[in-house]
mmCIF file of C-alpha atoms and ligand atoms in Angstrom:
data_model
loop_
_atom_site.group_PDB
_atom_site.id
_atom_site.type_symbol
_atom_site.label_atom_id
_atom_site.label_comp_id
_atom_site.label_asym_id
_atom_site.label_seq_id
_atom_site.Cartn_x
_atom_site.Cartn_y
_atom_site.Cartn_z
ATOM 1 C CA UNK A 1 2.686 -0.097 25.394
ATOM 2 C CA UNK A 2 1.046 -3.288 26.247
ATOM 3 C CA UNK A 3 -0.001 -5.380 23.797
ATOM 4 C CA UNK A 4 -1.800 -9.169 24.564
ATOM 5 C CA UNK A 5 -0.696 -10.623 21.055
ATOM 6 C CA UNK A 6 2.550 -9.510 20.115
ATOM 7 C CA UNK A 7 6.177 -8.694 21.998
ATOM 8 C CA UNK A 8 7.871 -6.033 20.632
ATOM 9 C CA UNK A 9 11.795 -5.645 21.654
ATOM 10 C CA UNK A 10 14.150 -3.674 21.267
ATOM 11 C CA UNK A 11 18.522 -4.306 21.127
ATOM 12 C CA UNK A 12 20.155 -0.913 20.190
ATOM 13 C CA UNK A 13 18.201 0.703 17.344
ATOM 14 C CA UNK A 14 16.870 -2.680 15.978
ATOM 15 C CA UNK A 15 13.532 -3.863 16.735
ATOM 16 C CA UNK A 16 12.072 -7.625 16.885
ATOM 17 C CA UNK A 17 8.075 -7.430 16.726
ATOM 18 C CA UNK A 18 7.332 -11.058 17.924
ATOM 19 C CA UNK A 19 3.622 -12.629 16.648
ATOM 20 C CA UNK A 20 2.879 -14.497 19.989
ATOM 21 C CA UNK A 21 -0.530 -16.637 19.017
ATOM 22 C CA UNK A 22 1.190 -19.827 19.600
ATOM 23 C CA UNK A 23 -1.816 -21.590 20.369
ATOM 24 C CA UNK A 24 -3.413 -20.876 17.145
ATOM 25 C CA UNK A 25 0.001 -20.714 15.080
ATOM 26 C CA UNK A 26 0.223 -16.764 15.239
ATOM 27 C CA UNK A 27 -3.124 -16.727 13.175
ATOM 28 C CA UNK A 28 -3.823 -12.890 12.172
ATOM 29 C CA UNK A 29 -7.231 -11.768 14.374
ATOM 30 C CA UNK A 30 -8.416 -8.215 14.508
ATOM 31 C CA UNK A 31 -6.397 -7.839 17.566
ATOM 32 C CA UNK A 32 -3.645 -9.098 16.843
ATOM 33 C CA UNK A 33 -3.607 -6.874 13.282
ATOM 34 C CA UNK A 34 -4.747 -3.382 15.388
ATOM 35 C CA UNK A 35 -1.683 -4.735 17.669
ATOM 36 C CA UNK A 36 0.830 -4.823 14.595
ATOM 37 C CA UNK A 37 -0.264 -1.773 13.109
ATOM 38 C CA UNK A 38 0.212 0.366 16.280
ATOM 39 C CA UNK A 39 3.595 -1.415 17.009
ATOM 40 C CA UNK A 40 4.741 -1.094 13.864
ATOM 41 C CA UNK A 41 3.875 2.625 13.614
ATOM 42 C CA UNK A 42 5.622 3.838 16.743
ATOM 43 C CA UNK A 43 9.049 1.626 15.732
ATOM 44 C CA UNK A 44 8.610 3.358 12.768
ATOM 45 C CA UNK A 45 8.290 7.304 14.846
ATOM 46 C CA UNK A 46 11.371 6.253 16.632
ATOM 47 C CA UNK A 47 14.409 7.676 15.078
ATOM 48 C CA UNK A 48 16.448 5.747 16.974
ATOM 49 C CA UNK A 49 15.146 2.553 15.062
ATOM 50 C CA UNK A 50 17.005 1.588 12.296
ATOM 51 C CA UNK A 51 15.289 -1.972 11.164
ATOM 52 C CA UNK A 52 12.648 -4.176 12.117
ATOM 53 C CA UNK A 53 12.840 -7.968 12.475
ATOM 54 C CA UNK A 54 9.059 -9.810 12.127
ATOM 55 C CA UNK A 55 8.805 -13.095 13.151
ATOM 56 C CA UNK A 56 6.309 -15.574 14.811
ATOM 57 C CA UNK A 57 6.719 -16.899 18.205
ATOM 58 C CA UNK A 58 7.408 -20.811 19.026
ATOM 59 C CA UNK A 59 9.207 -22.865 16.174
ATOM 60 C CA UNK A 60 6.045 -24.130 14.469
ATOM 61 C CA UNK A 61 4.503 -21.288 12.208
ATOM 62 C CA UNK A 62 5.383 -17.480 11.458
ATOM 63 C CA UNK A 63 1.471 -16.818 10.927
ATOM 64 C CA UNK A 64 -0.975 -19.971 9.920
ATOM 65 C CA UNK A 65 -3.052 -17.205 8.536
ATOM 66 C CA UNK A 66 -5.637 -15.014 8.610
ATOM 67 C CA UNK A 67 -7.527 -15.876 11.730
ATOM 68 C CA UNK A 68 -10.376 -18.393 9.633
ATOM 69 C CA UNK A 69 -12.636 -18.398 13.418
ATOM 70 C CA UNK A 70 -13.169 -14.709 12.760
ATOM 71 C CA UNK A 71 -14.605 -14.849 9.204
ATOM 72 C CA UNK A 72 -16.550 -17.934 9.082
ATOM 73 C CA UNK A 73 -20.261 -16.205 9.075
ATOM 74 C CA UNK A 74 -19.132 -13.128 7.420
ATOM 75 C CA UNK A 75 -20.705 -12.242 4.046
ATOM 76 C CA UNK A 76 -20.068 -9.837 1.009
ATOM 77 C CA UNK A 77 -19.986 -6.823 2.760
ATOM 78 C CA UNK A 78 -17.899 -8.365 5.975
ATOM 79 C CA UNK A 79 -15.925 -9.920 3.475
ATOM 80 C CA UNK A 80 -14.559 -6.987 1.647
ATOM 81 C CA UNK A 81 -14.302 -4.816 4.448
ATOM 82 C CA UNK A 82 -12.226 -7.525 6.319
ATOM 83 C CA UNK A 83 -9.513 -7.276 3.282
ATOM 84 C CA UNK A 84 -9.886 -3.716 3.205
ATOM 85 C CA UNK A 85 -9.171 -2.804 6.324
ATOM 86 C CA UNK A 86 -6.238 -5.438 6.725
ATOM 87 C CA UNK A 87 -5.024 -4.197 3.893
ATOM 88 C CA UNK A 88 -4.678 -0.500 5.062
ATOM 89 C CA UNK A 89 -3.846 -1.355 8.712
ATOM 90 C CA UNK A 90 -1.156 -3.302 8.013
ATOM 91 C CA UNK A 91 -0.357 -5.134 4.698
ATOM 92 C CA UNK A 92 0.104 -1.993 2.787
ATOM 93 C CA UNK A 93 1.218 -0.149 5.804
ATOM 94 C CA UNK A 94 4.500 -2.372 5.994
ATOM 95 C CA UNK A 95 4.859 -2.529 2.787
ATOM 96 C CA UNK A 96 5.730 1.404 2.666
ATOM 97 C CA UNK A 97 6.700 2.180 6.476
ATOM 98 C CA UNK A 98 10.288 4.184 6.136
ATOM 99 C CA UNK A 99 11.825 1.989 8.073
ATOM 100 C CA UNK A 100 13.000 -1.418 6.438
ATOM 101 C CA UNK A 101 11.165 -4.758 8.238
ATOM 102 C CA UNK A 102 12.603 -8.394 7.380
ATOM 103 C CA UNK A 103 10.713 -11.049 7.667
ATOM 104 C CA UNK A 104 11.695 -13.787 10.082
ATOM 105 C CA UNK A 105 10.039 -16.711 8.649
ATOM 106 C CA UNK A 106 10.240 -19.657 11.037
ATOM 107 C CA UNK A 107 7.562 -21.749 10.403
ATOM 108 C CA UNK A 108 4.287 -21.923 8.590
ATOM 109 C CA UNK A 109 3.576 -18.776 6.598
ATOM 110 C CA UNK A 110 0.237 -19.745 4.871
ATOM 111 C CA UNK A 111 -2.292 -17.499 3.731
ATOM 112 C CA UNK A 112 -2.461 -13.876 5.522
ATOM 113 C CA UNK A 113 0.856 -15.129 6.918
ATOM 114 C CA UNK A 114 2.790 -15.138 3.301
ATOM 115 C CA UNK A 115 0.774 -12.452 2.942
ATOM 116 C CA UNK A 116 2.553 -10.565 5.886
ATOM 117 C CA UNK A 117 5.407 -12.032 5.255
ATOM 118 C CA UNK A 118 5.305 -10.289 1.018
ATOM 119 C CA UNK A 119 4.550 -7.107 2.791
ATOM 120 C CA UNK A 120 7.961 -6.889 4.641
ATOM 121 C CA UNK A 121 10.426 -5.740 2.298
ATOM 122 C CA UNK A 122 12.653 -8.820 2.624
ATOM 123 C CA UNK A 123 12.588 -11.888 3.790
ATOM 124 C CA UNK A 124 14.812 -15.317 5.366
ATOM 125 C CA UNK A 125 13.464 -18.391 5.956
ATOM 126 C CA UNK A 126 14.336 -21.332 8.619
ATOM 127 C CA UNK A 127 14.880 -24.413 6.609
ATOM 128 C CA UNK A 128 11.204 -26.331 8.662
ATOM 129 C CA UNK A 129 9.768 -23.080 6.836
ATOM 130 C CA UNK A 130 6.527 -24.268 4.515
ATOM 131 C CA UNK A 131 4.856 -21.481 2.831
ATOM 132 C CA UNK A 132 1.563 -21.196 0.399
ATOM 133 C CA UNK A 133 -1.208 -19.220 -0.023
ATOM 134 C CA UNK A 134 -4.066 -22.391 0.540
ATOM 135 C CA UNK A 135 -7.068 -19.865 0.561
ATOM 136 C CA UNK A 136 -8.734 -21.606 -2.506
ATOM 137 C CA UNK A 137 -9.158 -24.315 -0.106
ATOM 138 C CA UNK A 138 -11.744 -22.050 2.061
ATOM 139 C CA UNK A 139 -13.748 -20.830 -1.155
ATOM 140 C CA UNK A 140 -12.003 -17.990 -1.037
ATOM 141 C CA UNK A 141 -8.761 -15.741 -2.566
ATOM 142 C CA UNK A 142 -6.272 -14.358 -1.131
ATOM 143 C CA UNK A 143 -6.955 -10.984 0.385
ATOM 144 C CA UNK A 144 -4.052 -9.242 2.086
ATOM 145 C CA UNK A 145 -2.400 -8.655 -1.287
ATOM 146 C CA UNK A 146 -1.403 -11.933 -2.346
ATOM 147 C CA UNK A 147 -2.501 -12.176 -5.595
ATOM 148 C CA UNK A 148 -0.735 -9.001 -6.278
ATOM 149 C CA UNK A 149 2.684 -9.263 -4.444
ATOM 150 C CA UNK A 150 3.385 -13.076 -5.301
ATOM 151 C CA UNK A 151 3.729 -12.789 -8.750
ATOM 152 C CA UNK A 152 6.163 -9.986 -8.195
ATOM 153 C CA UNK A 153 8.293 -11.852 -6.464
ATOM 154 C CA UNK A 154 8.221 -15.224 -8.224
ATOM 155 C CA UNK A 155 6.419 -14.693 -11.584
ATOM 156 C CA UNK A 156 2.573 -15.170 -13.074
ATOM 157 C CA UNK A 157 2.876 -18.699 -13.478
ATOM 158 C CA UNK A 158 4.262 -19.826 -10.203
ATOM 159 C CA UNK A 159 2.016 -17.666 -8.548
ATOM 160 C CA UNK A 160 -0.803 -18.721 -10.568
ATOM 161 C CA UNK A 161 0.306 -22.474 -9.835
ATOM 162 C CA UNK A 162 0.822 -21.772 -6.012
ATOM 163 C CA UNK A 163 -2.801 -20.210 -5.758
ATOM 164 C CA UNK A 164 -4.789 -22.510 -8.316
ATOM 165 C CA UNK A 165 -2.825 -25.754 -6.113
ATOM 166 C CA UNK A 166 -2.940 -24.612 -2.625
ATOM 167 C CA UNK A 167 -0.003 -26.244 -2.216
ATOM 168 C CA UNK A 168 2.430 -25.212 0.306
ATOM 169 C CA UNK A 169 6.465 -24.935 -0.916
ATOM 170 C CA UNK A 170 9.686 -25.591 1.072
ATOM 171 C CA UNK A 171 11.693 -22.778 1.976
ATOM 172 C CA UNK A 172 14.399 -24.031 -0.266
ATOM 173 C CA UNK A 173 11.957 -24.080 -3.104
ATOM 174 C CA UNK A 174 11.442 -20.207 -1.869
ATOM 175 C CA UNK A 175 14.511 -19.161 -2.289
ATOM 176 C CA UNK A 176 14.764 -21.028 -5.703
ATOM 177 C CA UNK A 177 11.300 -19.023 -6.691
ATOM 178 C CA UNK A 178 13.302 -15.910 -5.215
ATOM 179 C CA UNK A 179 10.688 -15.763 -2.435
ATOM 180 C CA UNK A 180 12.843 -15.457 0.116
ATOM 181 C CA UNK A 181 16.294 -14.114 0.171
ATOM 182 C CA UNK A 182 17.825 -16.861 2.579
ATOM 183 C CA UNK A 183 17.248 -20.229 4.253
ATOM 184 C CA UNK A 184 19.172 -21.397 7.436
ATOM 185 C CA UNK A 185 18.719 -23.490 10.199
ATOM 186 C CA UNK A 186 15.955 -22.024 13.123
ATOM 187 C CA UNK A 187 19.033 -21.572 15.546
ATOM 188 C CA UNK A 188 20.996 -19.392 13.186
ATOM 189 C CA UNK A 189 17.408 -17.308 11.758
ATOM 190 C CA UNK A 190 17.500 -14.535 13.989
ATOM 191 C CA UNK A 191 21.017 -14.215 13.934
ATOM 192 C CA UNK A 192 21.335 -14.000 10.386
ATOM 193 C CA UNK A 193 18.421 -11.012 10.525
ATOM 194 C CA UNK A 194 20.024 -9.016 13.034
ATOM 195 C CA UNK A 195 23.608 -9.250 10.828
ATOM 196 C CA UNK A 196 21.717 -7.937 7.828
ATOM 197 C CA UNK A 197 19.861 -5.260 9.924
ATOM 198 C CA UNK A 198 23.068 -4.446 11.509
ATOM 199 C CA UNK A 199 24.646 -4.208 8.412
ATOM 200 C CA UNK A 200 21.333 -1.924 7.072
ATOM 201 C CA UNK A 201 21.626 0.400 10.306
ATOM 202 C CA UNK A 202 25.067 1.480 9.250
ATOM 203 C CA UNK A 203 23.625 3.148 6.496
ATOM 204 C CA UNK A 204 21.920 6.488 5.963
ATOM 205 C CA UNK A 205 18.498 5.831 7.127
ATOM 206 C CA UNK A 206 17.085 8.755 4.569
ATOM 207 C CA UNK A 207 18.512 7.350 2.188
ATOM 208 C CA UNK A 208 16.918 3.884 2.838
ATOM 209 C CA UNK A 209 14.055 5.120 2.832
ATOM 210 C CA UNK A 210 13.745 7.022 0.066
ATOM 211 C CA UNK A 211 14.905 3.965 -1.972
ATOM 212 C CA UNK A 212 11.931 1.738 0.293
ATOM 213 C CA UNK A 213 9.325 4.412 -1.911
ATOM 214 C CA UNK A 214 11.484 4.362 -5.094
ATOM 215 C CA UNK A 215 11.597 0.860 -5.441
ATOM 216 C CA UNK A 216 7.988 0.156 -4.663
ATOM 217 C CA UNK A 217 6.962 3.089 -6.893
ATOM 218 C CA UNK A 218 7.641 0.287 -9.845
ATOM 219 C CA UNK A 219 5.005 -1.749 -8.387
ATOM 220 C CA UNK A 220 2.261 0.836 -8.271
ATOM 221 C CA UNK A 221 0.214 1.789 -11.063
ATOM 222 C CA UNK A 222 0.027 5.014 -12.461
ATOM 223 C CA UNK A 223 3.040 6.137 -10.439
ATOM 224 C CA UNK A 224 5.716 6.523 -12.995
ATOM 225 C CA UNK A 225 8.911 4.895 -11.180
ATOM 226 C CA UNK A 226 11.679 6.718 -12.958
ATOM 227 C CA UNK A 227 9.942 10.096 -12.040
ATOM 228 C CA UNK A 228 9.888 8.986 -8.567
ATOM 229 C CA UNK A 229 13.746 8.237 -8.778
ATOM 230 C CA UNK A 230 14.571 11.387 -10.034
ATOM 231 C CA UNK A 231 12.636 13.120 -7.578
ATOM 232 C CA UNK A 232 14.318 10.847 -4.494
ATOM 233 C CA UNK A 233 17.424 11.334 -5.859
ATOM 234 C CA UNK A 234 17.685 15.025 -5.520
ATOM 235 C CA UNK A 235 15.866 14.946 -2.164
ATOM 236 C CA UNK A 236 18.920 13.273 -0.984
ATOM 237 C CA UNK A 237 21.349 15.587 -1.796
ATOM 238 C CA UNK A 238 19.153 18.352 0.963
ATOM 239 C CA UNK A 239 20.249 15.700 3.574
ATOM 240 C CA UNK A 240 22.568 15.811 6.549
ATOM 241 C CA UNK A 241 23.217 12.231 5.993
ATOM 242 C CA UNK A 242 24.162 12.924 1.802
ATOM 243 C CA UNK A 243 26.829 15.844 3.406
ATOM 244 C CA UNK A 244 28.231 12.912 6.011
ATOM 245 C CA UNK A 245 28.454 10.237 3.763
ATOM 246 C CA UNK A 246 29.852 12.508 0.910
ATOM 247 C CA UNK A 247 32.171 14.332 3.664
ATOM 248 C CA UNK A 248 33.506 11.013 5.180
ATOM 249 C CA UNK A 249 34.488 9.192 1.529
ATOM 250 C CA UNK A 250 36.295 12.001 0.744
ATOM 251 C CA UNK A 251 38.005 12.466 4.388
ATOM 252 C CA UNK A 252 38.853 8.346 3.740
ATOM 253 C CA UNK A 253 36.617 7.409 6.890
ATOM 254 C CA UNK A 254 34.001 5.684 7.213
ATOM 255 C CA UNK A 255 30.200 7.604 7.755
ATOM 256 C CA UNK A 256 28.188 8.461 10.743
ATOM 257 C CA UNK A 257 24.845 8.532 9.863
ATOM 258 C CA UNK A 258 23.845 8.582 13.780
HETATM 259 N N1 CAA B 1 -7.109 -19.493 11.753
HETATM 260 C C1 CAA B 1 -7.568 -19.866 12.960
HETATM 261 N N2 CAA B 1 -7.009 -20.878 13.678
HETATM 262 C C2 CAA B 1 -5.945 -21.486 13.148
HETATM 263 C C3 CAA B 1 -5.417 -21.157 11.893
HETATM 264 C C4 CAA B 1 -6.044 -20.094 11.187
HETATM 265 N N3 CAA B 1 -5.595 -19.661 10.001
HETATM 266 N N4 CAA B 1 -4.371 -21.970 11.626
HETATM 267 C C5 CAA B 1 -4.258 -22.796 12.673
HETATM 268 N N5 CAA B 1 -5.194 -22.518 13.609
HETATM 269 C C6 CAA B 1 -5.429 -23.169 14.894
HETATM 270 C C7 CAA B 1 -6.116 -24.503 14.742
HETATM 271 O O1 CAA B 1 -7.510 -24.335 14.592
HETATM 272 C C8 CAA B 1 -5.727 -25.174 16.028
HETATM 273 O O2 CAA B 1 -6.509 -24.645 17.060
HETATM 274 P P1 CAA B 1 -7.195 -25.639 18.161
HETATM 275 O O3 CAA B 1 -6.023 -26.329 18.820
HETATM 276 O O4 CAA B 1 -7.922 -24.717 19.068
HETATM 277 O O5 CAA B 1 -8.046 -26.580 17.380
HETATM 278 C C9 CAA B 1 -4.302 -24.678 16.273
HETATM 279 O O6 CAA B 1 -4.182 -23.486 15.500
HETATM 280 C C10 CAA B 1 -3.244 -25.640 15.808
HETATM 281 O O7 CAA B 1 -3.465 -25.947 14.449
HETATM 282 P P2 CAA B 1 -3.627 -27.457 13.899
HETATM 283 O O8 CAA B 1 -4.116 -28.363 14.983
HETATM 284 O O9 CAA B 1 -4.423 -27.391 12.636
HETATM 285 O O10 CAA B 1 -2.091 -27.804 13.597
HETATM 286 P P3 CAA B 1 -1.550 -28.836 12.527
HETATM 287 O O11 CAA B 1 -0.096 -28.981 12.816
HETATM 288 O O12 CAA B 1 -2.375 -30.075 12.485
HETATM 289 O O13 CAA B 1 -1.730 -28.109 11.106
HETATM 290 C C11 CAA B 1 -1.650 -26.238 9.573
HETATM 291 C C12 CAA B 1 -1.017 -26.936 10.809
HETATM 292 C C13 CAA B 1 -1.412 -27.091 8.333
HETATM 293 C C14 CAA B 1 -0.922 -24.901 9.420
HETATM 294 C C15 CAA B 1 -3.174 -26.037 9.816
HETATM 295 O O14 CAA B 1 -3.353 -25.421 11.072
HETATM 296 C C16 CAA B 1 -3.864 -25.186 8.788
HETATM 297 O O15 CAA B 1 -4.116 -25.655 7.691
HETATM 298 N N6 CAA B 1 -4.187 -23.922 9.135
HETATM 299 C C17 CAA B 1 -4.945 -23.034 8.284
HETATM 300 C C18 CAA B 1 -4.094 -22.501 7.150
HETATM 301 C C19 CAA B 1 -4.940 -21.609 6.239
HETATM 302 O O16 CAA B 1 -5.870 -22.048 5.590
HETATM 303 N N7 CAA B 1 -4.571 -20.318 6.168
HETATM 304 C C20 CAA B 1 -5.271 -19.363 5.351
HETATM 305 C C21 CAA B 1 -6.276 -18.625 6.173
HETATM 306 S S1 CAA B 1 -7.378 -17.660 5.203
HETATM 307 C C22 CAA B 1 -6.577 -16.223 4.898
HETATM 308 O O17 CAA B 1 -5.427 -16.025 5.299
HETATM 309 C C23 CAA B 1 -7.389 -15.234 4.139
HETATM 310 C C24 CAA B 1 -6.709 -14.038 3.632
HETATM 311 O O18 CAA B 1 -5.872 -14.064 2.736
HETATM 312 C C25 CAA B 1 -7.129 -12.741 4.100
#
């Protein structure tokens, strides 16, 4: 498929979805949203995928935000439906696609951006990285889930420091906060994303994904988590990939989950 604002490549069964706005620092328009969510949806129909990799073209920004041209005149009802929809199309929709997505921060990831970013269900940052959700600086909140996700990751306080401030963090300060996993130079940032999604790809891809729903299950209200792991749990075992990897520890070889 061709898209105008993203690449979307492909190296044996691990996918790179490249934001390519570089013009306006990857900035999140309709488009370029509709573009992710359709790009994300077929990686995620292809079996033969194992991981995603998310990142933003150029070395200046991951995503600058959501795009602030597109919103300027809107009102209430504009307003809400813009987060709405964003939210469905693809901030929620990463956040529970079966296949795992890292995010590739290389660059600015402000606003929507960290926003995206939160969605994916990891993340590594370049050490240029600067991150922050500034949206109190435009009158506004964030609206792609960040008032929800950031304090899971780094607690009520930061979060409520980060939002209140506007103020945008290193990526070593990230990783201190336990927002992102990893920090490395830009050359070694992709490299370091396909070793980890190598690594994931080796592993049963059912499995993954059942833990992807377990483990956001805890996040969700009214969805009892431990139910949900019990539940997961004995899916597995109606598997092919539970018989392999059960089959090959006790034949002292390593699994194929292919
Ligand atoms: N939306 C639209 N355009 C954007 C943008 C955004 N979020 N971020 C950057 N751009 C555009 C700039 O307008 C500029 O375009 P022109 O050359 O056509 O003028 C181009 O990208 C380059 O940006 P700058 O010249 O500003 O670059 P800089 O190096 O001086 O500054 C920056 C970099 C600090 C990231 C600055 O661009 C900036 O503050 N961007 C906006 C960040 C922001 O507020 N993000 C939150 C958006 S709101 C949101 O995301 C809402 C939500 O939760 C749903």
């Amino acid at each position: 498929m061709d898209y105008n604002n993203i690449i979307v490549s492909e190296e044996g069964n691990i996918a790179m979805i490249t934001i390519n706005r570089p013009k306006k620092l990857n900035a999140l328009n309709k488009e370029t949203i509709s573009e992710l969510h359709a790009a994300f949806n077929d990686l995620n129909e292809d079996d033969s995928i194992r991981v995603i990799i998310l990142t933003g073209s150029e070395d200046k920004a991951f995503v600058a935000g959501a795009d602030i041209s597109e919103f300027a005149d809107f009102g209430v009802k504009k307003g809400s439906k813009l987060a709405q929809r964003g939210q469905e199309l693809l901030f929620d929709f990463v956040e529970n696609l079966s296949t795992p997505v890292i995010a590739a921060i290389n660059g600015y990831a402000l606003g929507g951006g960290l926003e995206l970013a939160m969605a994916c269900h990891f993340r590594v940052a370049s050490s240029n990285a600067k991150m922050g959700l500034p949206e109190v600086t435009l009158g506004l909140i964030p609206g792609y889930g960040g008032t929800q996700r950031l304090p899971q990751l780094v607690g009520k306080g930061k979060a409520m420091e980060m939002i209140m401030t506007a103020s945008m963090i290193t990526a070593e300060d990230a990783k201190n906060f336990g927002l992102v996993n990893y920090v490395v130079s830009q050359d070694e940032l992709i490299p370091l994303c396909k070793k980890l999604a190598i690594k994931i790809s080796r592993n049963s891809s059912t499995a993954i994904s059942s833990a992807i729903k377990t483990i956001n299950a805890n996040f969700k209200d009214g969805v009892n988590g431990f139910e949900k792991e019990i539940k997961q749990f004995g899916k597995c075992f109606g598997t092919d990939d539970f018989i392999e990897g059960t089959t090959a520890f006790l034949e002292k070889r390593k699994p194929d989950f292919n």
